[in-house]
Short mmCIF file of C-alpha atoms and ligand atoms in Angstrom, two decimals:
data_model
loop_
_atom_site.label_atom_id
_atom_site.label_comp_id
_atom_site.label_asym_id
_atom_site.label_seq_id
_atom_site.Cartn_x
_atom_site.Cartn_y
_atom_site.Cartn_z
CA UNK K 1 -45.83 -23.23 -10.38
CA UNK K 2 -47.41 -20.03 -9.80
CA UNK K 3 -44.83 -16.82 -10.98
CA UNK K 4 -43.70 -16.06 -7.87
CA UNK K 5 -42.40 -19.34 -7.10
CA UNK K 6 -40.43 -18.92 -10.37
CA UNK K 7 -38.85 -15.86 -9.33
CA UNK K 8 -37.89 -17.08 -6.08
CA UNK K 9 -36.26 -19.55 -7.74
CA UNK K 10 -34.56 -17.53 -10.27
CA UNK K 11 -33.26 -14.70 -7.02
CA UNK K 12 -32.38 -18.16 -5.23
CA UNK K 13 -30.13 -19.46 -8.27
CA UNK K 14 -28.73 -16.19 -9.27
CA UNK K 15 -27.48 -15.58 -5.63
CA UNK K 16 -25.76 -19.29 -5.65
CA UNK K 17 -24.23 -18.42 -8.69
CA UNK K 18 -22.76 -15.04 -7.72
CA UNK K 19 -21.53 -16.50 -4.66
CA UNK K 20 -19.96 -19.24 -6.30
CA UNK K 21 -18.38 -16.81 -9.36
CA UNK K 22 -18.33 -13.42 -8.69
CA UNK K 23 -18.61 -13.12 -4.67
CA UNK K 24 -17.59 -9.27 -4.59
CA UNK K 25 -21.09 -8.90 -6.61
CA UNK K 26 -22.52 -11.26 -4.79
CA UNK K 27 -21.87 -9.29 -1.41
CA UNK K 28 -22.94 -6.33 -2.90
CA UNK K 29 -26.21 -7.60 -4.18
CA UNK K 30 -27.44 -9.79 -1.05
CA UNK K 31 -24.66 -10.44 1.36
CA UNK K 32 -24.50 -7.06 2.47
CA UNK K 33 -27.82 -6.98 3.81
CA UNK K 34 -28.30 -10.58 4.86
CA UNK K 35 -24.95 -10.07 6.82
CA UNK K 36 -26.13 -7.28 8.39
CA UNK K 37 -29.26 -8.38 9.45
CA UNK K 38 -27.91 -11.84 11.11
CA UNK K 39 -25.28 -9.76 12.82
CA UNK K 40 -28.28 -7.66 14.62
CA UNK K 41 -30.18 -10.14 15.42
CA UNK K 42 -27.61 -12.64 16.65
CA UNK K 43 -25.48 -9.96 18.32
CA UNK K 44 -26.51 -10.22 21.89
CA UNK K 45 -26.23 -14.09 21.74
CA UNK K 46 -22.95 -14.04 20.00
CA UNK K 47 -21.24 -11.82 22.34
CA UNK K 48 -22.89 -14.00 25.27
CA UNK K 49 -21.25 -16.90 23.90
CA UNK K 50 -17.81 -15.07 22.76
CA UNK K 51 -17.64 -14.43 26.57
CA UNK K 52 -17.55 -10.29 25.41
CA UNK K 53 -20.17 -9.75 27.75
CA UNK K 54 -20.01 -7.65 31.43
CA UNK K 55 -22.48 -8.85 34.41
CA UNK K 56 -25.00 -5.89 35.58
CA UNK K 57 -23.40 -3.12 37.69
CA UNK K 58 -24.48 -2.69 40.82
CA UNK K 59 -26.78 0.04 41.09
CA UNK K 60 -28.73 -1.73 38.13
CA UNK K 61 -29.01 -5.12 40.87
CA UNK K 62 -30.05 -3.00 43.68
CA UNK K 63 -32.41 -1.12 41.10
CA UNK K 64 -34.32 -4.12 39.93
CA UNK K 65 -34.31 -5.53 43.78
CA UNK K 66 -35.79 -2.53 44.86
CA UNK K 67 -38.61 -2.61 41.91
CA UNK K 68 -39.13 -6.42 42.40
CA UNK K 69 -38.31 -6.69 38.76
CA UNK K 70 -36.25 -10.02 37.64
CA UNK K 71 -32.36 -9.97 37.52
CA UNK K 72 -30.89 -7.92 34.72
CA UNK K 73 -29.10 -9.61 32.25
CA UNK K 74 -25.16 -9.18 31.18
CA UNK K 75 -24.56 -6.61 28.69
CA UNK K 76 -22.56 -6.62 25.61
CA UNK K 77 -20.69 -3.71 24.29
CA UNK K 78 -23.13 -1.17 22.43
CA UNK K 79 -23.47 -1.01 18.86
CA UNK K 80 -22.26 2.65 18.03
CA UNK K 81 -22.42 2.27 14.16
CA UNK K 82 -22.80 -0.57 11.96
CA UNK K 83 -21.93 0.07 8.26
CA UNK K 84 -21.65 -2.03 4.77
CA UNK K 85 -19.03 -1.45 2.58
CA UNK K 86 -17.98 -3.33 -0.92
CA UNK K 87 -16.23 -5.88 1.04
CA UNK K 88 -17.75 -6.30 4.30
CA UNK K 89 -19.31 -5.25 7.73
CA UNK K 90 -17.70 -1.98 9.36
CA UNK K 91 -19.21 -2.30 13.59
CA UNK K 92 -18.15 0.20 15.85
CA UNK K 93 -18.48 -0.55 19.40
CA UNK K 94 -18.01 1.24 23.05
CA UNK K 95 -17.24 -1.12 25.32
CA UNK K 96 -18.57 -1.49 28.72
CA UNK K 97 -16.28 -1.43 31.67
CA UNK K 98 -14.19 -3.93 32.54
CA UNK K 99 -13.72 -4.78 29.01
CA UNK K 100 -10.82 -3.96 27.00
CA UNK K 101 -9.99 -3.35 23.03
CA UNK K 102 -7.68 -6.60 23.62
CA UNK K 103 -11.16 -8.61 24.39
CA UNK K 104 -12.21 -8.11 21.50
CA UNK K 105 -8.96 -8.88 19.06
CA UNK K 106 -8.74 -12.12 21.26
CA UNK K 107 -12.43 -13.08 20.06
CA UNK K 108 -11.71 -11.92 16.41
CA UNK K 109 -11.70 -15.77 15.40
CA UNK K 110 -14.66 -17.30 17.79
CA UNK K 111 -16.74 -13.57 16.42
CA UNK K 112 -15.91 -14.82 12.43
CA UNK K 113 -17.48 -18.06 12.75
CA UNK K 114 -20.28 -17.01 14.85
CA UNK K 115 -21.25 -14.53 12.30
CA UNK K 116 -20.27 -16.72 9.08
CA UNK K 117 -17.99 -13.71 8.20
CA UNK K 118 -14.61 -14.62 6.18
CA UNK K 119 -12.50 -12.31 8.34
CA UNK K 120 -12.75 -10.62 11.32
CA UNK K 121 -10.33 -7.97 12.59
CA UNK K 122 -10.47 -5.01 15.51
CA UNK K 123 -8.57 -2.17 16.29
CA UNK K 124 -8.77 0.75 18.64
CA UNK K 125 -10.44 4.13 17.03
CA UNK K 126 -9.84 6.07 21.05
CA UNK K 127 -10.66 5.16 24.28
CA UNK K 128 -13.53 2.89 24.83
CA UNK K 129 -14.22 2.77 20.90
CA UNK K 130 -13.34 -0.32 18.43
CA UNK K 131 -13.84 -0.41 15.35
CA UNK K 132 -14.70 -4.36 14.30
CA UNK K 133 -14.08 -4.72 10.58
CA UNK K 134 -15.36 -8.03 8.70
CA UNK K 135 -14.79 -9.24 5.47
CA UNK K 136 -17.93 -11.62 3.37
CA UNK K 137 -15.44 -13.42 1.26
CA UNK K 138 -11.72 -13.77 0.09
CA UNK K 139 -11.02 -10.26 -0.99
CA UNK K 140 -7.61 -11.18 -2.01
CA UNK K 141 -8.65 -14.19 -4.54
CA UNK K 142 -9.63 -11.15 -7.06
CA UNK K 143 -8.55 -7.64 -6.07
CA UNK K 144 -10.65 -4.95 -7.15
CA UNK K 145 -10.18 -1.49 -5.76
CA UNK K 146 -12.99 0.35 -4.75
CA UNK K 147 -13.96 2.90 -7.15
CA UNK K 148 -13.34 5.90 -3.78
CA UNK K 149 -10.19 6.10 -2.28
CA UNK K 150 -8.22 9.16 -0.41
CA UNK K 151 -6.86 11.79 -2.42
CA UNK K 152 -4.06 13.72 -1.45
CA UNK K 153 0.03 14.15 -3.18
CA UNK K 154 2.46 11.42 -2.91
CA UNK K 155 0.01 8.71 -1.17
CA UNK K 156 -0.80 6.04 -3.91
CA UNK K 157 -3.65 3.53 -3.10
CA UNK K 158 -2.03 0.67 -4.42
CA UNK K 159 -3.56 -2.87 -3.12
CA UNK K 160 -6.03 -4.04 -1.22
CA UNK K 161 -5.61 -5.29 2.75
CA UNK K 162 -7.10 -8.78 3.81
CA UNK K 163 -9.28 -6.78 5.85
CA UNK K 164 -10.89 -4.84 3.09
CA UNK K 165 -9.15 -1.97 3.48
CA UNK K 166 -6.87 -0.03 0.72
CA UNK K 167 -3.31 -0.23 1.51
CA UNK K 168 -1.47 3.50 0.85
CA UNK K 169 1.67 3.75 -0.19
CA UNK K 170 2.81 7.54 1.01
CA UNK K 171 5.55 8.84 0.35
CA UNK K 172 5.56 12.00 2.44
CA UNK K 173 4.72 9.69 5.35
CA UNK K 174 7.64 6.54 4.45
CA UNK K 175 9.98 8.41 1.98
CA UNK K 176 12.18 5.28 1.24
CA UNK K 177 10.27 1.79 0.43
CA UNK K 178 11.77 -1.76 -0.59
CA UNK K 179 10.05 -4.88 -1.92
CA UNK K 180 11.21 -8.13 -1.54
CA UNK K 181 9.99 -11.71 -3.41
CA UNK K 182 11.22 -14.78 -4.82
CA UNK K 183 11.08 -15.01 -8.63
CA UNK K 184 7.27 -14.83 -9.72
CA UNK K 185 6.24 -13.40 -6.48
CA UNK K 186 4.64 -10.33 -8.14
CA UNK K 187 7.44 -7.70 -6.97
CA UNK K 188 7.31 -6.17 -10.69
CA UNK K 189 3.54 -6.30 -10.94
CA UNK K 190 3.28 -4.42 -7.49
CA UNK K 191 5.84 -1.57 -9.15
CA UNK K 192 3.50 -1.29 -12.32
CA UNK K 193 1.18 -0.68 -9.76
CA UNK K 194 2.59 2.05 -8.10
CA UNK K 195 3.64 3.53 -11.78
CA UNK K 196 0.02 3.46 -12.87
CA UNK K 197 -0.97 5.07 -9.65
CA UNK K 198 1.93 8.27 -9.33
CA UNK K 199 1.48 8.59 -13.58
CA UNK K 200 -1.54 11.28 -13.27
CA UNK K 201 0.38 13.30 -10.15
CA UNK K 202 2.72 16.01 -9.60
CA UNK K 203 5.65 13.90 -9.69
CA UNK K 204 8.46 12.81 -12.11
CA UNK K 205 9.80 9.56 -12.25
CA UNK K 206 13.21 8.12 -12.15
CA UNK K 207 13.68 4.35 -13.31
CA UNK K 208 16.06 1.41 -12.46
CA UNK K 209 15.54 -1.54 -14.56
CA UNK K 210 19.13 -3.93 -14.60
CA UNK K 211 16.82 -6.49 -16.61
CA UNK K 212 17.44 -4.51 -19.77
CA UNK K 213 14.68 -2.69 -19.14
CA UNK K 214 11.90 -4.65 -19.75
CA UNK K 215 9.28 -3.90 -16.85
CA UNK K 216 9.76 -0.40 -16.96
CA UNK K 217 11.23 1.13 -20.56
CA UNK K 218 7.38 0.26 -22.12
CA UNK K 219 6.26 3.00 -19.71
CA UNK K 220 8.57 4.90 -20.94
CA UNK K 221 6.81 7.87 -21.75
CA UNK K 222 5.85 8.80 -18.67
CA UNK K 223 9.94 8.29 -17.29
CA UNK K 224 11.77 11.35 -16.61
CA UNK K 225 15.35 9.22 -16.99
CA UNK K 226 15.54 5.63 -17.30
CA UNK K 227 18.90 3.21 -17.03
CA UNK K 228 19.15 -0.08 -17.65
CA UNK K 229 22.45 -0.94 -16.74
CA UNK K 230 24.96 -0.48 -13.72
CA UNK K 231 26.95 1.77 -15.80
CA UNK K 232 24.07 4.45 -16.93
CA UNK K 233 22.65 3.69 -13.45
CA UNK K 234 25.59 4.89 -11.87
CA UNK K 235 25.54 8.32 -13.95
CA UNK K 236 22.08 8.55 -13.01
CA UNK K 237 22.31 7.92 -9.36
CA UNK K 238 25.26 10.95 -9.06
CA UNK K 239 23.17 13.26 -11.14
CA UNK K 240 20.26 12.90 -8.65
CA UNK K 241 22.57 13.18 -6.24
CA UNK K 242 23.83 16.51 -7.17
CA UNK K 243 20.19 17.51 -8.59
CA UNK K 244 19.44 16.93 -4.82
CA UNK K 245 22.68 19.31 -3.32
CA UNK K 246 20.48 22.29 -5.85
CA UNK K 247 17.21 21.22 -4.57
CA UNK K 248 18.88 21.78 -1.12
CA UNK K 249 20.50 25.30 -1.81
CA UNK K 250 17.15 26.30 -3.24
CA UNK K 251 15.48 25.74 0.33
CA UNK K 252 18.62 27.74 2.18
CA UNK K 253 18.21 30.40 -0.02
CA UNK K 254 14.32 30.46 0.87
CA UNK K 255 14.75 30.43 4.27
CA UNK K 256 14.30 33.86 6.21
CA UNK K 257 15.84 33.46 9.30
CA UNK K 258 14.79 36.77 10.85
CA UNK K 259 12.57 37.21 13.74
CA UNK K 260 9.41 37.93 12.05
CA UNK K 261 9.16 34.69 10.42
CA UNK K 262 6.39 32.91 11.69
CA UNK K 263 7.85 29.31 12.62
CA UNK K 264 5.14 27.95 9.44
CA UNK K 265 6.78 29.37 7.28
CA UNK K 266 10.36 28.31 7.61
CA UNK K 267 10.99 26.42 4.83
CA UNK K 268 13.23 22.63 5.83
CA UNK K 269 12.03 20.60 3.32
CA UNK K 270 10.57 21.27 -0.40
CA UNK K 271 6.85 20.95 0.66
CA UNK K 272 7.66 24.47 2.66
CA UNK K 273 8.47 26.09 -0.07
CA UNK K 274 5.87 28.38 -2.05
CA UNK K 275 4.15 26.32 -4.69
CA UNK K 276 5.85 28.27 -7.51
CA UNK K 277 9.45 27.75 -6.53
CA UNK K 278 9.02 23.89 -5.27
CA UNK K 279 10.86 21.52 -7.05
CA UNK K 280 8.91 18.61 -7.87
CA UNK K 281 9.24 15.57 -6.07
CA UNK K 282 11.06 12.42 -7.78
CA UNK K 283 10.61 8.95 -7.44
CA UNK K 284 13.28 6.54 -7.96
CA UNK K 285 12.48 2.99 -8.89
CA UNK K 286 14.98 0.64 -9.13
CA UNK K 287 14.45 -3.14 -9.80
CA UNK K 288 16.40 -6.01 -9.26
CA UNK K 289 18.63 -4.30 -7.26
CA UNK K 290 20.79 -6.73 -6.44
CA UNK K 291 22.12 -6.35 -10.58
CA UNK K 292 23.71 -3.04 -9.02
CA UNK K 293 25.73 -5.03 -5.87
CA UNK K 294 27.48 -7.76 -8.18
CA UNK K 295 30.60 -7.27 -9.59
CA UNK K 296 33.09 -9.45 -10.96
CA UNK K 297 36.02 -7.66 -11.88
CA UNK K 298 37.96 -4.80 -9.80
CA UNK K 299 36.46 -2.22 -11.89
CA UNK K 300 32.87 -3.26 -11.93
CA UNK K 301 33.86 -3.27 -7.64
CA UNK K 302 34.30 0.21 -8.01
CA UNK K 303 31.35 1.19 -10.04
CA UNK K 304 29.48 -0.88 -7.60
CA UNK K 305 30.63 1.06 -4.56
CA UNK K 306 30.31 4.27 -6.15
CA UNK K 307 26.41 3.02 -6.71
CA UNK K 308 25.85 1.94 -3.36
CA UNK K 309 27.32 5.13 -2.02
CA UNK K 310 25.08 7.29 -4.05
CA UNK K 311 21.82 5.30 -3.06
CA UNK K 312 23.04 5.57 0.66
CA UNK K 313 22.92 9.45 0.03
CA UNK K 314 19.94 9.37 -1.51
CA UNK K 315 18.24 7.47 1.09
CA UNK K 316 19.84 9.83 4.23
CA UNK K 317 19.15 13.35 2.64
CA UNK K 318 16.62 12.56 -0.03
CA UNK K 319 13.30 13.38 1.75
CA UNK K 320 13.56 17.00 2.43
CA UNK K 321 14.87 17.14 -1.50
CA UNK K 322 11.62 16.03 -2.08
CA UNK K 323 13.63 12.28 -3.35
CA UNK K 324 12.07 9.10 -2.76
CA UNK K 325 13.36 5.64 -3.20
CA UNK K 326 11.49 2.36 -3.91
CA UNK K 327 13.87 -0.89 -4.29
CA UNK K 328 12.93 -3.85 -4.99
CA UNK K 329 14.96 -7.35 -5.21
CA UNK K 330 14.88 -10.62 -4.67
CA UNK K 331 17.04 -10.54 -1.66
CA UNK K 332 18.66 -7.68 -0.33
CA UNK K 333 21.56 -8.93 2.79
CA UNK K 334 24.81 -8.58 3.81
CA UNK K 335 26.03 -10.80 1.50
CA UNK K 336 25.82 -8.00 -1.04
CA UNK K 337 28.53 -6.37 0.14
CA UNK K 338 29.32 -3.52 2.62
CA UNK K 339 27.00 -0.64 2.66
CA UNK K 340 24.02 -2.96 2.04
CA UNK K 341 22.68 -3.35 5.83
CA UNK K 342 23.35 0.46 5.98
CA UNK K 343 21.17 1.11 3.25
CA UNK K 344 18.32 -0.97 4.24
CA UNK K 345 18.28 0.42 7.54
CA UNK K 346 17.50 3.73 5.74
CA UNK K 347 14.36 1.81 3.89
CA UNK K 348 11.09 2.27 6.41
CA UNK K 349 8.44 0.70 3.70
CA UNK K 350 8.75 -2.82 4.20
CA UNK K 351 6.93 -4.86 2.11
CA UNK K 352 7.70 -9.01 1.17
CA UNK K 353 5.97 -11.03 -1.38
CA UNK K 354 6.44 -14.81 -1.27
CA UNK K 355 10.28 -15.43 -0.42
CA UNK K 356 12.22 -19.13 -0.74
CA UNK K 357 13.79 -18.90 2.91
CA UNK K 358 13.54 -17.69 6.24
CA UNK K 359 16.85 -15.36 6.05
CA UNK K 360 14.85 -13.31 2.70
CA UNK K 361 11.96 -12.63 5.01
CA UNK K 362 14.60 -11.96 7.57
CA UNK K 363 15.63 -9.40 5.29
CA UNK K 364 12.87 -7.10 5.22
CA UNK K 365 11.11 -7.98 8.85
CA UNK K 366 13.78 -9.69 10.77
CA UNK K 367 14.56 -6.44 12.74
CA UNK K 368 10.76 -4.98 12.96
CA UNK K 369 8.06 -7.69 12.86
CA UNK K 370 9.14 -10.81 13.36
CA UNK K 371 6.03 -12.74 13.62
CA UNK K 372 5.49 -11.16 9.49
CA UNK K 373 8.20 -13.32 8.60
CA UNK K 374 6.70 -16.45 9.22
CA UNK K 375 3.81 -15.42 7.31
CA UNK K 376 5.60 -14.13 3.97
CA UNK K 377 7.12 -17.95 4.20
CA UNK K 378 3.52 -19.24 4.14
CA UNK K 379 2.53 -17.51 0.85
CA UNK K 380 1.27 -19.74 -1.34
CA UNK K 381 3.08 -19.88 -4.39
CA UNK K 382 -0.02 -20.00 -6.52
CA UNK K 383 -1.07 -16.68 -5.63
CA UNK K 384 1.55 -14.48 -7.01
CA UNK K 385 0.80 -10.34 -5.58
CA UNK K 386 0.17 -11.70 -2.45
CA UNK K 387 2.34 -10.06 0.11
CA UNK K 388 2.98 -8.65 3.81
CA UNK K 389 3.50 -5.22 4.69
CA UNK K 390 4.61 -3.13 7.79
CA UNK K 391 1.72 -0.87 8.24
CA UNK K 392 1.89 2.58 9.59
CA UNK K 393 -0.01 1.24 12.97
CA UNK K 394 3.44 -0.29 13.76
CA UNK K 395 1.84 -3.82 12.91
CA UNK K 396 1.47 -5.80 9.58
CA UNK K 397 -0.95 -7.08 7.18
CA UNK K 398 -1.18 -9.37 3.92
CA UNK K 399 -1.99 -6.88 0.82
CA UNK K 400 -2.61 -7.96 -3.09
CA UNK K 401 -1.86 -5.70 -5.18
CA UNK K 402 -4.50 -5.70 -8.30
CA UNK K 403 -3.41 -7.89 -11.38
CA UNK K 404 -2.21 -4.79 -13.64
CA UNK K 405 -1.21 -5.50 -17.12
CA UNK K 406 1.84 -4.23 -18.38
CA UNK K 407 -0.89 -2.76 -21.77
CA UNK K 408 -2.92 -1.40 -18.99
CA UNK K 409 0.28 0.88 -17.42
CA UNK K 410 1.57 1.41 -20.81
CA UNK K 411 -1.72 3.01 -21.78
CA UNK K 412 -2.10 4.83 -18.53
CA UNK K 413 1.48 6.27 -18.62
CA UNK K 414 0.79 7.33 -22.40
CA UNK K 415 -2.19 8.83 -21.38
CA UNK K 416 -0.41 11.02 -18.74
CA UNK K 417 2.94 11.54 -21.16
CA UNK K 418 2.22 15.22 -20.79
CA UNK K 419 3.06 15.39 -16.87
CA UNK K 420 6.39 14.45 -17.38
CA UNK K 421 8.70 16.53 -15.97
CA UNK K 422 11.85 17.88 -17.59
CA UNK K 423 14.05 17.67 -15.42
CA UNK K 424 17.56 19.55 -17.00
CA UNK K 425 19.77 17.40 -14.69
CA UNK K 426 18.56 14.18 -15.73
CA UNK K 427 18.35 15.37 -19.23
CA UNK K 428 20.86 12.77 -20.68
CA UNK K 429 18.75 9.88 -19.13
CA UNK K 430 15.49 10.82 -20.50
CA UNK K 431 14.26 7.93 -22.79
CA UNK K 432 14.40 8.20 -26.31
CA UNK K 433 10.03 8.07 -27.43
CA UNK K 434 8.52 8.35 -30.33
CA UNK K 435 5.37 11.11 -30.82
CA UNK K 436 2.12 9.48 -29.94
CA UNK K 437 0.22 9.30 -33.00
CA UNK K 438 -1.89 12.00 -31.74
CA UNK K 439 0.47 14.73 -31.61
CA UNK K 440 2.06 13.66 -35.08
CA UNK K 441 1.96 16.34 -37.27
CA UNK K 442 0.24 16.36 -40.63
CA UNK K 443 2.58 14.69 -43.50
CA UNK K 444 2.18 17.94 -45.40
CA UNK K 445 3.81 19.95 -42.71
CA UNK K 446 7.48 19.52 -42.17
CA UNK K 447 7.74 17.11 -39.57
CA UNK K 448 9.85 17.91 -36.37
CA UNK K 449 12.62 15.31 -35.70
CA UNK K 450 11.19 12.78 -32.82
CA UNK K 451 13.50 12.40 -30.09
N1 ATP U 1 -1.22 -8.95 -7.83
C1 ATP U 1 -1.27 -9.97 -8.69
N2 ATP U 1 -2.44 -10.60 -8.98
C2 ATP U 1 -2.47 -11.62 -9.84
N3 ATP U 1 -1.40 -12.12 -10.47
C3 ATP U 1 -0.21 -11.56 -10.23
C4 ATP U 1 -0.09 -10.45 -9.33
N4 ATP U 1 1.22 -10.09 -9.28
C5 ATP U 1 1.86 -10.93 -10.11
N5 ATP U 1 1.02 -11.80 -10.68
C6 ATP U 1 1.39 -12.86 -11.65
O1 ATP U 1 2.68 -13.32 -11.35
C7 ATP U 1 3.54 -13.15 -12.46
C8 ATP U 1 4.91 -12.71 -12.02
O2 ATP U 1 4.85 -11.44 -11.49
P1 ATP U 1 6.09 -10.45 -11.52
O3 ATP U 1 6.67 -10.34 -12.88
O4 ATP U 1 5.66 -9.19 -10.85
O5 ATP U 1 7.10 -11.25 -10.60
P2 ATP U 1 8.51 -10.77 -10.06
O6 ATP U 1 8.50 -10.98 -8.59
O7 ATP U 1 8.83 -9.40 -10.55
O8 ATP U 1 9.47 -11.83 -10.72
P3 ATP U 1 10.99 -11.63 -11.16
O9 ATP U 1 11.78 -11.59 -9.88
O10 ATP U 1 11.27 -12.85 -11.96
O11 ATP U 1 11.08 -10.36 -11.93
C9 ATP U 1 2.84 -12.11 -13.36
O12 ATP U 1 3.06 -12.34 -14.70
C10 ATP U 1 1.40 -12.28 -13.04
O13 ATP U 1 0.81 -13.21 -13.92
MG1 MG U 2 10.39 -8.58 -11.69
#
């Protein structure tokens, strides 16, 4: 065997391997480029057979009749760009006329086996223009986040789409979120998620946690007020709500109402205000929510309506106060009690991890997208993370969110202790930490008292 044959071999092996174990690497070391190239040189024959294809016009007939030249053949929509990325192909395409984005979508399935992609999905850039993204393998199996995503306050990359894409969650955009899932769905792991990903912004955060705190007092450091029962919840819940009546005279007293005020700078909300007077925004997470509808005694009734009342008033005049819920549960209905449906209503993020029964799903898509309802029943129940989410196209998708270890947020959240916000009208809720051992003073110095 002559030494080229061995390293054929060796490419030839290593490739089988990577595809086998590690297909993101393997993508990025051949299937990128072998993808690519079967695409452009199958593409005319593929759309032929797809039936994505428009017969001559006429002035092109009467052109080749006039030059004697042979019929011209149908077209298929031009190749405008045709991009890798980690996970896949990225084709953008102007269609001919006649043809429609629709077309396309239809032949999403018949275009993924023609071009031995794992996914294929379209969607209209403008008129004329579709983008056709394709995935090389299960991006969902393992999620890893691409090393670039968008930067820019309150918008959290925090899972990946089936089709590749990152899945935002912004806040400015969908103020109020909830999460739904059957126990083990991943609910928990998703809110880690979205800890890690706020812990080095702007932003303080406000936690819920009715299972005696254990998902979110580790990250404790990083918590502007934490409560882990109904009764501190409560006192939480009517601080914010009267931190949010300040946060609300604060923008009346900034707002000029003369004449001369360019309409720009009229300040409605907190992101209008100057950068030096805006409050900063807070994030409530609450978990298990449903720990905060029970009651079983006339008295816990009351705390539980007082709770309900002052998460319904978060969720109408939070976002201008710069106050932004995200709920999760394992169902969330009208068997909770009045106020519940009223509540949800105000909740635009929908997202639902696997769920039991049709009437959870119902819960968080039952009124938007029903067809996402049957497909947060099929979730397997050996892939826990996996979930569906109403995007902001006004359609869904399937999302994982990456497999976050509670030491991985703990360490993030310690690293970004110092952004912590103190926040004097949740002062009694902030969580009782010890020093990190770095800012422990010397034993020969007289050591402060750690709160
Ligand atoms: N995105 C993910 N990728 C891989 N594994 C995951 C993911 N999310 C969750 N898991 C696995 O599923 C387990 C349960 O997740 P999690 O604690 O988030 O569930 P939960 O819905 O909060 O459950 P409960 O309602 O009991 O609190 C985790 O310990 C983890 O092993
Ligand atoms: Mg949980």
């Amino acid at each position: 065997m002559t030494a080229l044959t061995v390293a054929l071999v060796l490419v030839v092996a290593a490739a089988v391997i990577l595809r086998w174990r590690r297909p993101a690497w393997y993508w990025m070391a051949f299937g990128a480029a072998y993808a690519t190239l079967r695409v452009l040189v199958r593409y005319a024959s593929v759309m032929d057979a797809c039936g994505l294809t428009v017969p001559p016009s006429r002035w092109r007939l009467a052109f080749a009749r006039i030059a004697n030249r042979p019929v011209p053949e149908s077209r298929a929509p031009r190749i405008l760009r045709v991009h890798p990325t980690c996970t896949g192909l990225l084709l953008r395409l102007k269609l001919r006329p006649g043809q429609d984005a629709f077309d396309i979508s239809a032949a999403s399935d018949r275009l993924r086996h023609s071009f031995a992609m794992y996914g294929v999905t379209s969607r209209e850039l403008r008129s004329g223009v579709v983008e056709v993204r394709m995935t090389g393998y299960d991006v969902l199996k393992r999620v890893r986040m691409p090393v670039k995503t968008d930067k820019a306050p309150m918008r959290v990359p925090v899972a990946l789409r089936e089709d590749g894409a990152v899945h935002y969650r912004d806040y400015r955009a969908v103020p109020h979120g909830l999460t739904l899932g059957a126990t083990e769905s991943g609910k928990s792991v998703y809110q880690r998620n979205l800890v890690a990903g706020l812990a080095p912004m702007d932003v303080a955060l406000v936690g819920i946690d009715c299972k005696q705190g254990v998902e979110l007092f580790p990250l404790a450091r990083r918590f502007s007020a934490l409560a882990d029962t109904p009764d501190t919840a409560l006192d939480l819940l009517e601080a914010l709500v009267s931190h949010m009546a300040d946060v609300y005279q604060l923008i009346r007293a900034e707002q000029r109402m003369t004449v001369n005020v360019p309409d720009a700078e009229i300040a409605a909300d907190i992101w209008d205000l100057p950068e030096h007077l805006r409050p900063v925004p807070i994030v409530v997470l609450v978990d298990e929510v449903a720990e905060l509808a029970l009651f079983a005694s006339k008295d816990e009734e009351k705390r539980r309506d007082r709770i309900i009342t002052a998460l319904v008033r978060l969720a109408q005049l939070g976002r201008a106060a710069g106050i932004y819920l995200e709920i999760c549960g394992q169902r969330f209905g009208s068997e909770l009690g009045k106020g519940i449906t009223m509540l949800r209503a105000q909740l635009t993020g929908r997202t639902a991890h696997r769920v039991n029964d049709e009437s959870s799903a119902n819960m968080a898509f039952g009124d938007i997208f029903p067809d996402a309802v049957l497909a947060a029943i099929q979730i397997p129940t050996d892939t826990p993370g996996i979930a569906v989410t109403g995007d902001s196209s006004g359609g869904w998708a399937r999302i994982r969110a990456p497999h976050t270890s509670l030491r991985q947020a703990v360490n993030l959240c310690n690293k970004h202790a110092d952004r912590t916000p103190e926040l004097p009208a949740l002062a009694p809720f902030r969580p009782a930490t010890a020093a990190l051992p770095s800012d422990r003073v010397p034993l020969s110095k007289t050591a402060p008292a750690t709160v």
